Coordinates of C-alpha atoms in Angstrom, one line a residue:
Chain A
M1403 CA -37.8 20.9 -10.5
A1404 CA -38.8 22.8 -13.5
T1405 CA -35.4 23.6 -14.2
T1406 CA -33.5 20.3 -14.1
A1407 CA -36.1 18.2 -15.8
T1408 CA -35.3 21.4 -19.0
I1409 CA -32.0 20.5 -18.4
H1410 CA -32.4 16.7 -18.6
A1411 CA -34.8 16.2 -20.6
H1412 CA -33.7 15.3 -24.8
A1413 CA -34.6 13.0 -26.8
A1414 CA -33.5 9.8 -27.2
P1415 CA -30.6 10.1 -29.7
E1416 CA -30.3 8.5 -33.4
G1417 CA -27.3 7.4 -34.6
F1418 CA -24.3 4.5 -33.1
V1419 CA -22.1 6.9 -32.4
R1420 CA -24.0 9.3 -30.3
K1421 CA -26.2 6.4 -28.5
Y1422 CA -23.2 4.1 -27.5
I1423 CA -19.9 5.7 -28.3
F1424 CA -20.1 8.8 -27.6
S1425 CA -23.2 8.6 -25.5
L1426 CA -24.5 10.9 -22.9
D1427 CA -26.7 8.4 -21.3
H1428 CA -25.4 7.5 -17.9
K1429 CA -26.4 3.8 -18.1
V1430 CA -24.8 3.8 -21.2
I1431 CA -21.5 5.8 -19.7
G1432 CA -22.2 3.1 -16.5
L1433 CA -21.8 0.4 -19.3
Q1434 CA -19.0 1.4 -21.0
Y1435 CA -17.2 2.3 -17.2
Y1436 CA -18.0 -1.9 -16.9
F1437 CA -16.2 -2.9 -19.9
L1438 CA -13.2 -1.0 -19.7
A1439 CA -13.4 -2.6 -16.2
L1440 CA -13.6 -5.7 -17.2
V1441 CA -11.0 -5.6 -20.1
A1442 CA -8.7 -4.1 -17.1
V1443 CA -9.0 -6.8 -15.5
F1444 CA -8.8 -9.6 -17.5
V1445 CA -5.5 -7.4 -19.1
G1446 CA -4.1 -7.6 -15.0
M1447 CA -5.1 -10.9 -14.3
F1448 CA -2.9 -12.2 -17.3
L1449 CA 0.0 -10.6 -16.0
S1450 CA -1.1 -12.3 -12.6
L1451 CA -0.7 -15.6 -14.4
L1452 CA 2.5 -14.7 -16.0
M1453 CA 4.3 -13.9 -12.6
R1454 CA 2.6 -17.6 -12.0
V1455 CA 4.2 -19.6 -14.6
H1456 CA 7.7 -18.0 -14.3
M1457 CA 7.3 -18.9 -10.1
I1458 CA 6.6 -22.6 -11.4
W1459 CA 8.8 -22.4 -14.7
P1460 CA 11.4 -20.2 -14.1
T1461 CA 13.6 -20.5 -16.9
A1462 CA 11.0 -21.7 -19.6
V1463 CA 10.6 -19.3 -22.5
L1464 CA 7.1 -18.5 -23.4
P1465 CA 5.9 -17.5 -26.9
L1466 CA 5.5 -13.7 -27.5
V1467 CA 6.8 -12.7 -23.9
G1468 CA 9.8 -14.4 -24.2
E1469 CA 12.2 -15.3 -21.0
I1470 CA 10.7 -13.7 -17.7
K1471 CA 14.2 -11.9 -16.4
P1472 CA 13.9 -10.2 -12.4
E1473 CA 13.5 -6.9 -14.4
T1474 CA 10.0 -8.5 -16.7
Y1475 CA 8.6 -10.0 -13.6
L1476 CA 9.2 -6.6 -11.6
S1477 CA 7.2 -4.9 -14.7
L1478 CA 4.5 -7.4 -14.7
L1479 CA 3.7 -7.1 -10.6
T1480 CA 4.0 -2.8 -11.7
M1481 CA 1.3 -3.0 -14.2
H1482 CA -0.4 -5.8 -12.5
G1483 CA -0.9 -3.8 -9.4
T1484 CA -1.5 -0.5 -11.4
I1485 CA -4.1 -1.4 -14.0
M1486 CA -5.9 -3.4 -10.7
V1487 CA -6.2 -0.6 -8.5
F1488 CA -7.0 2.2 -10.8
F1489 CA -8.8 0.6 -13.9
V1490 CA -10.9 -2.1 -12.3
L1491 CA -10.9 -1.6 -8.3
T1492 CA -11.8 2.5 -9.3
T1493 CA -13.4 1.7 -12.2
A1494 CA -15.7 0.0 -11.8
P1495 CA -17.3 -0.3 -8.5
Q1496 CA -17.5 3.8 -8.8
G1497 CA -18.0 4.7 -12.8
G1498 CA -19.3 2.0 -13.7
F1499 CA -22.3 0.6 -11.0
G1500 CA -22.4 4.4 -9.4
N1501 CA -23.1 5.8 -13.1
Y1502 CA -25.6 3.4 -13.8
F1503 CA -27.2 2.8 -11.1
L1504 CA -27.0 6.5 -8.8
P1505 CA -29.5 8.5 -10.6
I1506 CA -32.2 5.4 -11.2
Q1507 CA -32.0 5.4 -6.6
I1508 CA -32.5 8.8 -6.2
G1509 CA -35.1 9.3 -9.0
A1510 CA -33.0 11.5 -11.0
P1511 CA -33.7 12.1 -14.7
D1512 CA -30.0 11.4 -15.6
M1513 CA -25.9 12.2 -13.7
A1514 CA -26.2 16.3 -13.1
F1515 CA -23.1 16.5 -15.8
P1516 CA -24.3 14.2 -18.8
V1517 CA -21.4 15.9 -21.3
L1518 CA -18.7 15.5 -18.2
N1519 CA -19.3 12.2 -17.3
M1520 CA -19.1 11.6 -21.4
L1521 CA -15.2 13.3 -21.1
S1522 CA -14.6 11.5 -18.0
F1523 CA -14.8 7.7 -19.1
W1524 CA -13.5 8.7 -22.5
T1525 CA -10.5 10.5 -20.2
T1526 CA -10.1 7.2 -18.2
F1527 CA -10.6 5.5 -21.7
I1528 CA -7.1 7.4 -22.7
A1529 CA -5.4 6.9 -19.5
F1530 CA -5.9 3.0 -20.0
I1531 CA -4.4 3.5 -23.7
T1532 CA -1.7 5.2 -22.4
I1533 CA -0.4 2.6 -19.5
L1534 CA -0.4 -0.3 -22.2
A1535 CA 1.3 2.1 -24.3
A1536 CA 4.2 1.8 -21.8
F1537 CA 4.9 -2.1 -22.2
F1538 CA 5.4 -1.2 -26.7
V1539 CA 8.6 1.4 -25.5
T1540 CA 11.9 0.8 -25.3
G1541 CA 12.8 -0.6 -22.2
G1542 CA 9.2 -1.7 -21.5
A1543 CA 7.2 -0.9 -18.6
P1544 CA 8.5 -0.2 -15.2
L1545 CA 9.7 -1.5 -12.5
H1546 CA 8.9 0.7 -9.4
G1547 CA 5.7 -0.9 -8.6
W1548 CA 2.1 0.6 -8.4
T1549 CA 3.3 3.1 -5.3
G1550 CA 6.2 4.2 -7.9
Y1551 CA 8.4 5.3 -4.8
A1552 CA 11.2 8.4 -5.7
P1553 CA 13.9 8.6 -6.4
L1554 CA 13.5 4.8 -8.2
S1555 CA 10.7 5.7 -10.0
A1556 CA 12.3 9.5 -10.8
L1557 CA 15.8 8.3 -12.5
S1558 CA 15.7 7.6 -15.5
N1559 CA 18.8 4.9 -15.1
S1560 CA 17.2 4.0 -12.1
G1561 CA 16.6 0.3 -14.1
P1562 CA 15.3 -1.1 -17.1
G1563 CA 11.7 0.5 -17.9
E1564 CA 12.3 3.5 -15.6
Q1565 CA 13.3 5.3 -19.2
L1566 CA 10.1 6.4 -21.5
G1567 CA 7.9 3.2 -19.8
A1568 CA 7.8 5.1 -16.3
D1569 CA 6.8 8.4 -18.0
L1570 CA 4.1 6.8 -19.9
W1571 CA 2.9 5.2 -16.5
I1572 CA 2.9 8.5 -14.7
T1573 CA 1.2 10.3 -17.8
S1574 CA -1.6 7.5 -17.6
I1575 CA -2.0 8.5 -13.7
A1576 CA -2.2 11.8 -14.0
I1577 CA -5.3 11.9 -16.9
F1578 CA -6.3 9.0 -14.6
C1579 CA -7.0 11.6 -12.1
V1580 CA -8.4 13.7 -14.2
A1581 CA -10.9 11.8 -15.3
S1582 CA -11.5 10.5 -12.0
L1583 CA -11.9 14.2 -10.5
M1584 CA -14.2 15.0 -13.6
G1585 CA -16.4 12.4 -12.4
A1586 CA -16.3 12.8 -8.5
L1587 CA -18.0 16.1 -9.2
N1588 CA -20.4 14.9 -11.7
F1589 CA -21.5 12.3 -8.4
I1590 CA -21.9 14.9 -5.6
T1591 CA -23.7 17.4 -7.6
T1592 CA -25.7 14.3 -8.6
V1593 CA -26.7 13.7 -4.8
L1594 CA -26.8 17.5 -3.2
D1595 CA -29.2 19.0 -6.1
L1596 CA -30.9 16.3 -8.5
R1597 CA -32.6 13.9 -5.7
A1598 CA -36.3 13.3 -6.3
R1599 CA -38.9 15.4 -4.0
G1600 CA -39.0 13.7 -0.8
M1601 CA -35.7 11.6 -0.8
T1602 CA -33.9 13.2 1.9
M1603 CA -30.2 12.4 2.4
M1604 CA -31.2 10.4 5.4
R1605 CA -33.5 7.9 3.1
L1606 CA -31.0 7.6 0.5
P1607 CA -30.4 3.7 -0.2
L1608 CA -26.9 3.2 1.6
T1609 CA -25.1 2.6 -1.9
V1610 CA -25.8 6.1 -2.9
W1611 CA -24.2 6.7 0.5
A1612 CA -21.3 5.1 -0.7
W1613 CA -20.9 6.8 -4.1
F1614 CA -21.2 10.0 -2.6
I1615 CA -18.4 9.5 0.2
T1616 CA -16.5 7.7 -2.4
A1617 CA -17.1 10.8 -4.5
I1618 CA -15.8 13.5 -1.9
L1619 CA -12.4 11.1 -1.0
G1620 CA -11.9 11.3 -4.7
L1621 CA -12.1 14.7 -4.9
L1622 CA -9.4 15.1 -2.4
A1623 CA -7.7 12.5 -3.2
F1624 CA -7.2 12.6 -6.7
G1625 CA -6.5 16.3 -6.9
V1626 CA -3.1 15.2 -5.1
L1627 CA -2.0 12.4 -6.6
L1628 CA -2.5 14.6 -10.4
S1629 CA 0.2 17.3 -8.8
A1630 CA 2.4 14.7 -7.3
G1631 CA 3.0 12.9 -10.1
I1632 CA 3.0 16.3 -12.5
L1633 CA 6.0 17.1 -10.0
L1634 CA 7.3 13.3 -10.7
L1635 CA 7.1 14.6 -14.5
L1636 CA 9.3 17.9 -13.3
D1637 CA 11.8 15.7 -11.8
R1638 CA 12.9 13.3 -14.8
N1639 CA 12.2 15.6 -17.8
L1640 CA 13.0 19.1 -16.6
G1641 CA 16.1 18.5 -14.0
T1642 CA 14.0 19.7 -11.3
S1643 CA 14.3 18.1 -7.5
F1644 CA 11.4 18.0 -5.9
Y1645 CA 11.8 14.1 -4.3
I1646 CA 15.6 13.4 -5.6
P1647 CA 18.3 14.6 -3.0
L1648 CA 22.1 14.3 -3.8
V1649 CA 22.1 10.6 -5.1
V1650 CA 24.6 8.6 -7.1
V1651 CA 23.3 5.9 -9.0
N1652 CA 26.2 2.9 -9.9
G1653 CA 29.0 5.3 -9.3
Q1654 CA 27.7 8.2 -11.3
V1655 CA 26.7 11.5 -8.9
M1656 CA 23.3 12.3 -10.4
G1657 CA 22.6 16.7 -11.0
H1658 CA 19.8 16.4 -8.7
K1659 CA 20.0 17.9 -5.1
G1660 CA 17.7 19.2 -2.1
G1661 CA 14.8 16.5 -2.5
S1662 CA 12.9 14.3 -0.6
P1663 CA 11.6 10.8 -0.6
L1664 CA 9.6 11.4 1.9
L1665 CA 7.7 14.6 0.2
W1666 CA 6.8 11.8 -2.6
Q1667 CA 4.9 9.4 -0.3
H1668 CA 3.4 11.7 1.6
L1669 CA 1.7 13.2 -1.6
F1670 CA 1.6 9.2 -2.9
W1671 CA 0.0 8.1 0.3
F1672 CA -2.6 10.9 0.9
F1673 CA -4.2 9.7 -2.4
G1674 CA -3.0 5.8 -1.7
H1675 CA -4.5 5.7 1.5
P1676 CA -8.5 7.0 1.0
E1677 CA -7.6 5.1 -2.3
V1678 CA -8.3 1.9 -0.3
Y1679 CA -11.9 3.1 0.8
I1680 CA -12.9 4.2 -2.3
A1681 CA -12.4 0.6 -4.1
I1682 CA -14.4 -0.5 -0.7
L1683 CA -16.8 1.9 0.2
P1684 CA -19.1 1.0 -3.1
G1685 CA -18.4 -2.6 -2.0
M1686 CA -19.9 -2.1 1.5
G1687 CA -22.6 0.3 0.1
V1688 CA -24.0 -2.7 -2.5
A1689 CA -23.4 -5.4 -0.1
S1690 CA -25.6 -3.7 2.6
Q1691 CA -28.5 -2.9 0.1
L1692 CA -28.5 -6.5 -1.9
L1693 CA -28.8 -8.4 1.9
S1694 CA -31.8 -5.8 3.2
T1695 CA -33.5 -6.4 0.2
F1696 CA -33.1 -10.1 -0.7
S1697 CA -34.2 -10.5 3.0
R1698 CA -36.9 -8.2 2.9
K1699 CA -36.1 -6.4 6.4
P1700 CA -35.3 -2.5 6.7
I1701 CA -31.3 -1.8 7.1
F1702 CA -30.1 -2.6 10.8
G1703 CA -29.1 0.7 12.5
Y1704 CA -29.3 2.6 9.3
K1705 CA -28.0 6.1 10.7
A1706 CA -25.5 4.1 12.5
M1707 CA -24.2 2.7 8.9
V1708 CA -24.3 6.2 7.6
Y1709 CA -21.9 7.6 9.8
A1710 CA -20.2 5.0 9.9
I1711 CA -19.7 5.0 5.6
M1712 CA -18.8 8.9 6.7
A1713 CA -16.0 8.0 9.7
I1714 CA -14.3 5.3 7.3
G1715 CA -14.3 8.6 4.7
F1716 CA -12.6 10.7 7.7
L1717 CA -10.4 8.1 9.1
G1718 CA -9.5 6.9 6.0
F1719 CA -7.9 10.3 5.2
M1720 CA -5.9 9.9 8.3
V1721 CA -3.8 6.5 7.7
W1722 CA -1.8 8.7 5.2
G1723 CA 0.5 9.5 7.8
P1724 CA 2.0 6.2 8.6
P1725 CA 4.5 6.0 6.0
Y1726 CA 5.9 9.3 6.9
V1727 CA 6.5 7.9 10.7
Y1728 CA 7.7 4.6 9.7
E1729 CA 10.8 6.3 8.4
R1730 CA 11.4 9.2 10.4
H1731 CA 10.9 10.1 14.0
E1732 CA 8.2 11.3 15.4
P1733 CA 7.0 10.2 18.8
L1734 CA 3.6 11.9 19.1
L1735 CA 2.4 11.6 16.2
S1736 CA 3.3 8.2 15.8
I1737 CA 1.2 7.1 18.8
C1738 CA -1.9 9.2 16.8
F1739 CA -1.1 7.3 13.3
L1740 CA -1.0 4.3 14.9
A1741 CA -4.1 3.8 16.4
D1742 CA -5.5 5.1 13.5
D1743 CA -4.0 2.4 11.1
H1744 CA -3.5 -0.6 12.5
G1745 CA -4.0 -3.3 9.7
H1746 CA -4.3 -0.8 7.4
W1747 CA -0.8 -0.2 6.6
R1748 CA 0.1 -2.0 4.0
A1749 CA -3.1 -3.6 2.9
F1750 CA -2.4 -3.0 -0.6
S1751 CA 1.2 -3.0 -0.9
H1752 CA 2.6 -4.7 -3.4
Q1753 CA 5.8 -3.8 -2.1
D1754 CA 7.0 -6.9 0.1
V1755 CA 7.7 -9.4 -2.8
Chain B
M1006 CA -29.2 -24.5 1.8
G1007 CA -29.3 -22.3 5.4
L1008 CA -27.4 -26.2 6.9
I1009 CA -25.3 -26.1 4.1
L1010 CA -23.8 -22.4 4.5
L1011 CA -23.8 -22.8 8.2
T1012 CA -21.2 -25.8 7.5
V1013 CA -19.3 -24.1 4.4
I1014 CA -18.6 -20.8 7.0
W1015 CA -18.2 -22.8 9.5
L1016 CA -15.7 -25.0 7.9
I1017 CA -13.4 -22.0 6.4
T1018 CA -13.2 -20.9 9.8
F1019 CA -12.2 -23.5 11.3
F1020 CA -9.4 -24.1 8.7
S1021 CA -8.8 -20.5 8.4
T1022 CA -8.0 -20.2 12.0
Y1023 CA -6.5 -23.5 12.4
F1024 CA -3.2 -22.2 10.3
F1025 CA -2.7 -19.5 12.7
A1026 CA -3.0 -22.1 16.0
A1027 CA -1.0 -24.9 14.7
K1028 CA 1.7 -21.9 13.8
T1029 CA 2.4 -23.3 10.5
W1030 CA 4.2 -20.4 8.6
W1031 CA 4.8 -18.6 12.0
L1032 CA 8.3 -16.3 12.7
P1033 CA 11.2 -17.3 12.5
H1034 CA 13.5 -17.7 15.6
G1035 CA 14.0 -15.1 17.5
A1036 CA 17.7 -13.6 18.4
S1037 CA 17.1 -9.9 19.4
L1038 CA 16.0 -8.3 23.0
A1039 CA 13.3 -6.6 21.3
T1040 CA 12.1 -9.9 20.4
A1041 CA 10.4 -10.9 23.7
G1042 CA 8.2 -7.4 23.5
I1043 CA 7.4 -7.8 19.5
D1044 CA 6.8 -11.3 19.9
H1045 CA 4.1 -10.8 22.5
Q1046 CA 2.4 -8.2 21.3
F1047 CA 2.7 -10.2 18.2
A1048 CA 0.7 -12.7 20.2
V1049 CA -1.9 -11.2 22.2
T1050 CA -3.1 -9.3 18.9
Y1051 CA -3.4 -12.6 17.0
V1052 CA -5.5 -14.0 20.1
L1053 CA -7.7 -11.3 20.7
M1054 CA -8.6 -10.8 16.8
G1055 CA -8.7 -14.8 16.5
F1056 CA -11.2 -14.9 19.1
V1057 CA -13.4 -12.1 17.9
F1058 CA -12.9 -13.2 14.3
V1059 CA -14.4 -17.0 15.3
A1060 CA -17.3 -15.9 17.6
A1061 CA -18.3 -13.6 14.7
Q1062 CA -18.2 -16.3 12.0
G1063 CA -19.5 -18.6 14.3
A1064 CA -22.7 -16.3 15.0
L1065 CA -23.2 -15.8 11.4
G1066 CA -23.2 -19.5 10.3
L1067 CA -25.3 -19.6 13.2
F1068 CA -27.9 -16.9 12.2
V1069 CA -27.7 -17.9 8.2
W1070 CA -29.0 -21.5 9.5
Q1071 CA -31.3 -20.3 12.1
Y1072 CA -32.8 -17.4 10.4
R1073 CA -33.7 -19.3 7.0
D1074 CA -36.8 -18.9 5.5
R1075 CA -38.9 -21.9 6.8
G1076 CA -42.1 -20.8 4.2
S1077 CA -45.2 -19.1 5.8
A1078 CA -45.5 -20.4 9.3
S1079 CA -43.3 -17.8 11.4
K1080 CA -44.4 -14.3 11.6
V1081 CA -42.3 -11.6 10.5
T1082 CA -40.5 -9.1 12.9
Y1083 CA -39.2 -6.1 11.5
S1084 CA -36.3 -4.1 13.6
H1085 CA -34.8 -0.1 12.6
G1086 CA -31.4 -1.2 14.7
N1087 CA -30.7 -1.1 18.3
T1088 CA -28.5 1.8 19.0
T1089 CA -27.2 0.3 22.9
M1090 CA -25.7 -3.2 20.6
E1091 CA -24.4 -0.1 18.0
V1092 CA -22.6 1.8 20.9
V1093 CA -22.0 -1.1 22.4
W1094 CA -19.4 -3.0 20.4
T1095 CA -18.5 0.2 18.0
A1096 CA -17.0 1.4 21.9
L1097 CA -15.4 -2.4 22.2
T1098 CA -13.9 -2.3 18.9
A1099 CA -12.4 1.4 19.4
I1100 CA -10.9 0.6 22.8
L1101 CA -9.3 -2.8 21.7
F1102 CA -7.5 -0.6 18.6
I1103 CA -6.5 2.0 21.2
G1104 CA -5.6 -0.6 23.4
L1105 CA -3.6 -2.4 21.5
N1106 CA -1.9 0.2 19.6
L1107 CA -0.8 2.0 23.4
M1108 CA 0.6 -1.4 24.1
G1109 CA 2.2 -1.4 21.0
S1110 CA 3.7 1.7 20.6
P1111 CA 6.4 1.8 23.3
I1112 CA 8.3 -1.1 22.0
W1113 CA 8.0 0.0 18.7
A1114 CA 9.2 2.7 20.2
A1115 CA 12.2 1.8 22.2
E1116 CA 14.5 1.0 19.1
R1117 CA 13.8 4.9 17.4
F1118 CA 13.4 7.3 19.7
A1119 CA 15.0 6.7 23.3
P1120 CA 19.2 7.2 22.3
A1121 CA 21.6 4.4 22.0
D1122 CA 23.7 3.1 24.8
P1123 CA 27.0 5.0 25.7
G1124 CA 28.4 1.3 25.3
S1125 CA 26.5 0.9 21.9
V1126 CA 28.8 -0.5 18.7
P1127 CA 28.3 2.0 16.7
V1128 CA 27.6 1.2 12.9
E1129 CA 26.7 2.6 9.4
V1130 CA 24.7 0.7 7.5
T1131 CA 24.6 2.0 3.3
G1132 CA 22.3 0.7 0.6
M1133 CA 23.2 0.9 -2.8
Q1134 CA 21.8 -0.8 -5.9
F1135 CA 22.2 -3.9 -5.3
A1136 CA 24.1 -4.3 -2.1
W1137 CA 24.5 -3.7 1.9
Y1138 CA 28.2 -2.4 3.4
F1139 CA 29.5 -1.7 7.0
R1140 CA 30.9 0.6 8.4
Y1141 CA 33.2 0.6 11.6
P1142 CA 34.6 3.6 12.5
G1143 CA 38.0 1.8 14.1
L1144 CA 39.6 2.7 17.7
D1145 CA 39.0 6.6 17.1
G1146 CA 35.4 5.7 17.4
K1147 CA 34.6 8.4 15.0
F1148 CA 33.5 8.0 10.9
G1149 CA 35.3 9.3 8.8
R1150 CA 33.8 11.8 6.0
T1151 CA 32.2 10.4 2.3
E1152 CA 32.3 12.0 -1.1
P1153 CA 29.4 11.2 -3.5
K1154 CA 31.7 11.6 -6.4
L1155 CA 34.5 9.4 -4.7
M1156 CA 31.6 6.6 -5.2
D1157 CA 32.9 3.3 -7.4
P1158 CA 30.5 0.5 -6.4
S1159 CA 32.5 -1.7 -8.8
A1160 CA 35.4 -0.9 -6.2
G1161 CA 33.4 -2.5 -3.4
N1162 CA 33.9 -2.1 0.5
E1163 CA 35.6 1.5 1.2
A1164 CA 35.8 2.8 -2.2
A1165 CA 32.0 1.9 -2.1
V1166 CA 30.3 4.2 -0.1
G1167 CA 32.8 7.3 -1.2
L1168 CA 35.5 6.7 2.3
D1169 CA 37.6 10.5 1.6
T1170 CA 41.1 9.1 2.9
T1171 CA 42.3 12.3 3.3
D1172 CA 40.1 13.1 6.4
P1173 CA 42.4 11.7 9.3
A1174 CA 39.5 9.8 10.9
S1175 CA 38.4 7.8 7.9
K1176 CA 42.4 6.4 7.8
D1177 CA 40.6 3.3 10.7
D1178 CA 37.5 3.1 9.4
V1179 CA 36.2 -0.6 7.9
V1180 CA 33.7 -1.3 5.6
T1181 CA 32.6 -4.5 4.8
G1182 CA 30.2 -6.1 2.5
T1183 CA 29.3 -8.5 5.7
M1184 CA 28.0 -7.6 8.9
Y1185 CA 30.0 -8.8 12.2
L1186 CA 28.5 -7.5 15.6
P1187 CA 29.4 -8.8 19.0
V1188 CA 26.5 -10.8 21.4
N1189 CA 24.6 -9.0 23.9
R1190 CA 26.0 -5.4 23.3
Q1191 CA 23.6 -3.0 21.6
V1192 CA 24.6 -1.8 18.2
D1193 CA 23.7 2.1 17.2
L1194 CA 23.2 1.7 13.4
T1195 CA 23.0 4.4 11.2
L1196 CA 21.1 4.0 7.7
R1197 CA 21.5 5.5 5.0
A1198 CA 21.1 4.8 1.2
V1199 CA 22.9 6.6 -1.6
D1200 CA 20.4 5.7 -4.9
V1201 CA 17.0 5.0 -3.9
I1202 CA 15.4 3.7 -1.0
H1203 CA 16.0 0.5 0.6
S1204 CA 15.5 -1.3 3.5
F1205 CA 17.7 -3.1 6.2
F1206 CA 15.5 -5.9 7.4
V1207 CA 16.6 -8.9 9.6
P1208 CA 13.4 -10.8 10.9
Q1209 CA 15.6 -12.8 13.8
M1210 CA 16.5 -9.3 14.8
R1211 CA 12.8 -8.5 14.1
F1212 CA 14.3 -5.0 12.8
K1213 CA 13.1 -3.5 10.0
Q1214 CA 13.5 0.2 9.3
D1215 CA 13.9 1.9 5.3
A1216 CA 17.4 3.1 4.1
V1217 CA 16.3 6.4 2.6
P1218 CA 19.1 8.7 0.5
G1219 CA 19.0 12.3 1.7
L1220 CA 18.5 11.0 5.5
A1221 CA 20.5 8.8 8.1
I1222 CA 18.4 7.2 10.4
H1223 CA 19.4 6.4 13.6
M1224 CA 18.7 3.0 15.2
H1225 CA 19.3 0.5 17.5
F1226 CA 19.1 -2.9 18.7
T1227 CA 21.0 -6.0 20.8
P1228 CA 21.5 -9.5 19.2
T1229 CA 21.2 -11.8 22.1
E1230 CA 22.0 -15.1 20.5
V1231 CA 25.4 -16.3 18.7
G1232 CA 24.7 -17.3 14.9
E1233 CA 24.2 -16.1 11.3
Y1234 CA 21.4 -14.4 9.9
E1235 CA 20.4 -13.1 6.8
I1236 CA 19.9 -9.5 6.0
A1237 CA 17.4 -8.7 3.1
C1238 CA 16.2 -5.6 1.5
A1239 CA 12.6 -4.8 2.3
E1240 CA 11.9 -2.6 -0.3
L1241 CA 11.8 -2.8 -4.3
C1242 CA 15.1 -0.9 -4.9
G1243 CA 15.2 -2.3 -8.9
L1244 CA 16.1 -5.1 -11.0
G1245 CA 18.8 -6.5 -8.7
H1246 CA 16.0 -6.5 -5.4
Y1247 CA 15.8 -10.2 -5.2
K1248 CA 19.9 -10.2 -4.8
M1249 CA 20.4 -7.4 -2.5
H1250 CA 20.9 -9.2 0.8
G1251 CA 23.8 -9.5 3.1
M1252 CA 25.0 -12.0 6.7
L1253 CA 24.8 -10.9 9.8
H1254 CA 27.6 -12.6 11.6
V1255 CA 26.8 -12.7 15.8
V1256 CA 29.8 -13.7 17.3
S1257 CA 31.4 -13.9 21.3
Q1258 CA 32.9 -10.1 22.3
E1259 CA 36.5 -12.0 21.9
D1260 CA 35.6 -12.8 18.4
F1261 CA 34.5 -9.4 17.3
D1262 CA 37.8 -8.2 18.7
K1263 CA 40.1 -10.3 16.5
W1264 CA 37.5 -9.7 13.4
V1265 CA 38.0 -6.0 13.9
A1266 CA 41.4 -5.9 14.3
A1267 CA 42.3 -8.1 11.5
R1268 CA 40.4 -5.8 9.6
E1269 CA 42.2 -3.3 10.3
A1270 CA 45.5 -5.0 10.0
E1271 CA 44.4 -5.8 6.7
K1272 CA 43.8 -2.0 5.7
Q1273 CA 46.9 -1.4 6.1

């Protein structure tokens, strides 16, 4: 492994910026991800607190926030859901803990691509700033829910917040996708190529297996969401009709024709369902590892656990079908997908308000 | 410590199971033909899952206590797993999952894939920000043409759905903001949305289906009890989503005929 040693052997960085801000060190990047997620979780919690306060005192006028109108409430709900799902649940377990511990657990000097690692963090950071910006533009934050169903999310006159706020929301998610793709590539390469001698795949700690499968899920899911987001931006700003059929908003015939709202659901849930497992798999890996370590026992059924993690990843993709089944009529498909989907559908949904 | 954990785990299990067993927050009264099947499927699923949940949590509490750290007195054993047990519980879970779904899908499919009865009442449901409109075809049994450019939500009813009055079939079409249905007769629904996605949800009918712009979705259900039921929108559709609801009046066939005749007379 002389090559990896040569690539990754580098002198300790000097200077504050190289050491703590644009760092190439997986531990520093892991901490950066972790603290970004920590900031995001406080923002998300603050938003849900505002929703609760509104429920207790519906007419209260809050300092700085003002009156919480129905559209304000929906904006809070949308931004809470999006920030929590993307910048907390996706960021902390994989980007934070994964970056910090994965190289240590497989005996690698660092992640496979340190520069890419730094870029993926800072791209995530830009995505976070972009989504926060949606609060401060004319019309405010979007109200289309974290699933951003078209045509609600595709028409700028479908509600307040659906103007620049919605564009920023989509742009933020697209940037986040790019960052996650870079991260996923790095995780997969590191696990496959940088394991220490003797660390075979079937000896990997379950945390590493979980991060590895999560990265594969991310690689497949975020690419699709990125393209879905770009199509949505085109529909909103360049007059295309990917997601918009002939619609009439408040008596006004819009200039779109022939698009399909279901297309967005397909593409979104092709990301959305694996996302559930992207969020939970690292936690499952950590739970297995911690229990085994602190009870000083080997993992019960290690191989079965590895296959189970793989199966969760595979089935996680299969559940993308159901929204289609709920909207349309596909008898055979529905039975296959329902068997797979029991209990997963709407597990994450903030739409049932 | 082991005993405290056991108590906490068992108490959590007891309280979370209690609210289901006592039906503290349960489904509203069902008043449609599908109620029996859906509620039965719901109950079977909860009972089976409840049994698995209580057994698993019970064992968890017990094991935490039984295998607590007892100092150095006890002899340590190490296990790497048990393939037979792994296979058995994976297979049982799979059977339970697939079994429940095979049981449930015919109930779910009945209102969707089977065509509506010949004698059913045709009603077209249109969702728009933020109201539901219901169209009845009148005596000719045919829905007239609608035109997007004629839609005027502020005028309500016929104008809101853009009914083209030059079409002879639309002359006797009746559009209302309140849904009337005769009891014990199937209703053949056509669900439409004009702007964004809405979802037609009547809890007492055990009925929920998205209305999607660009699609006409056919479904049917049969109300079995006279009464008034709330229709809600169950898909986030914009700032007025919270107030997008309507009423469903299920009346006798006689009252239904009278109501239709009155609406037709109003129109002339």
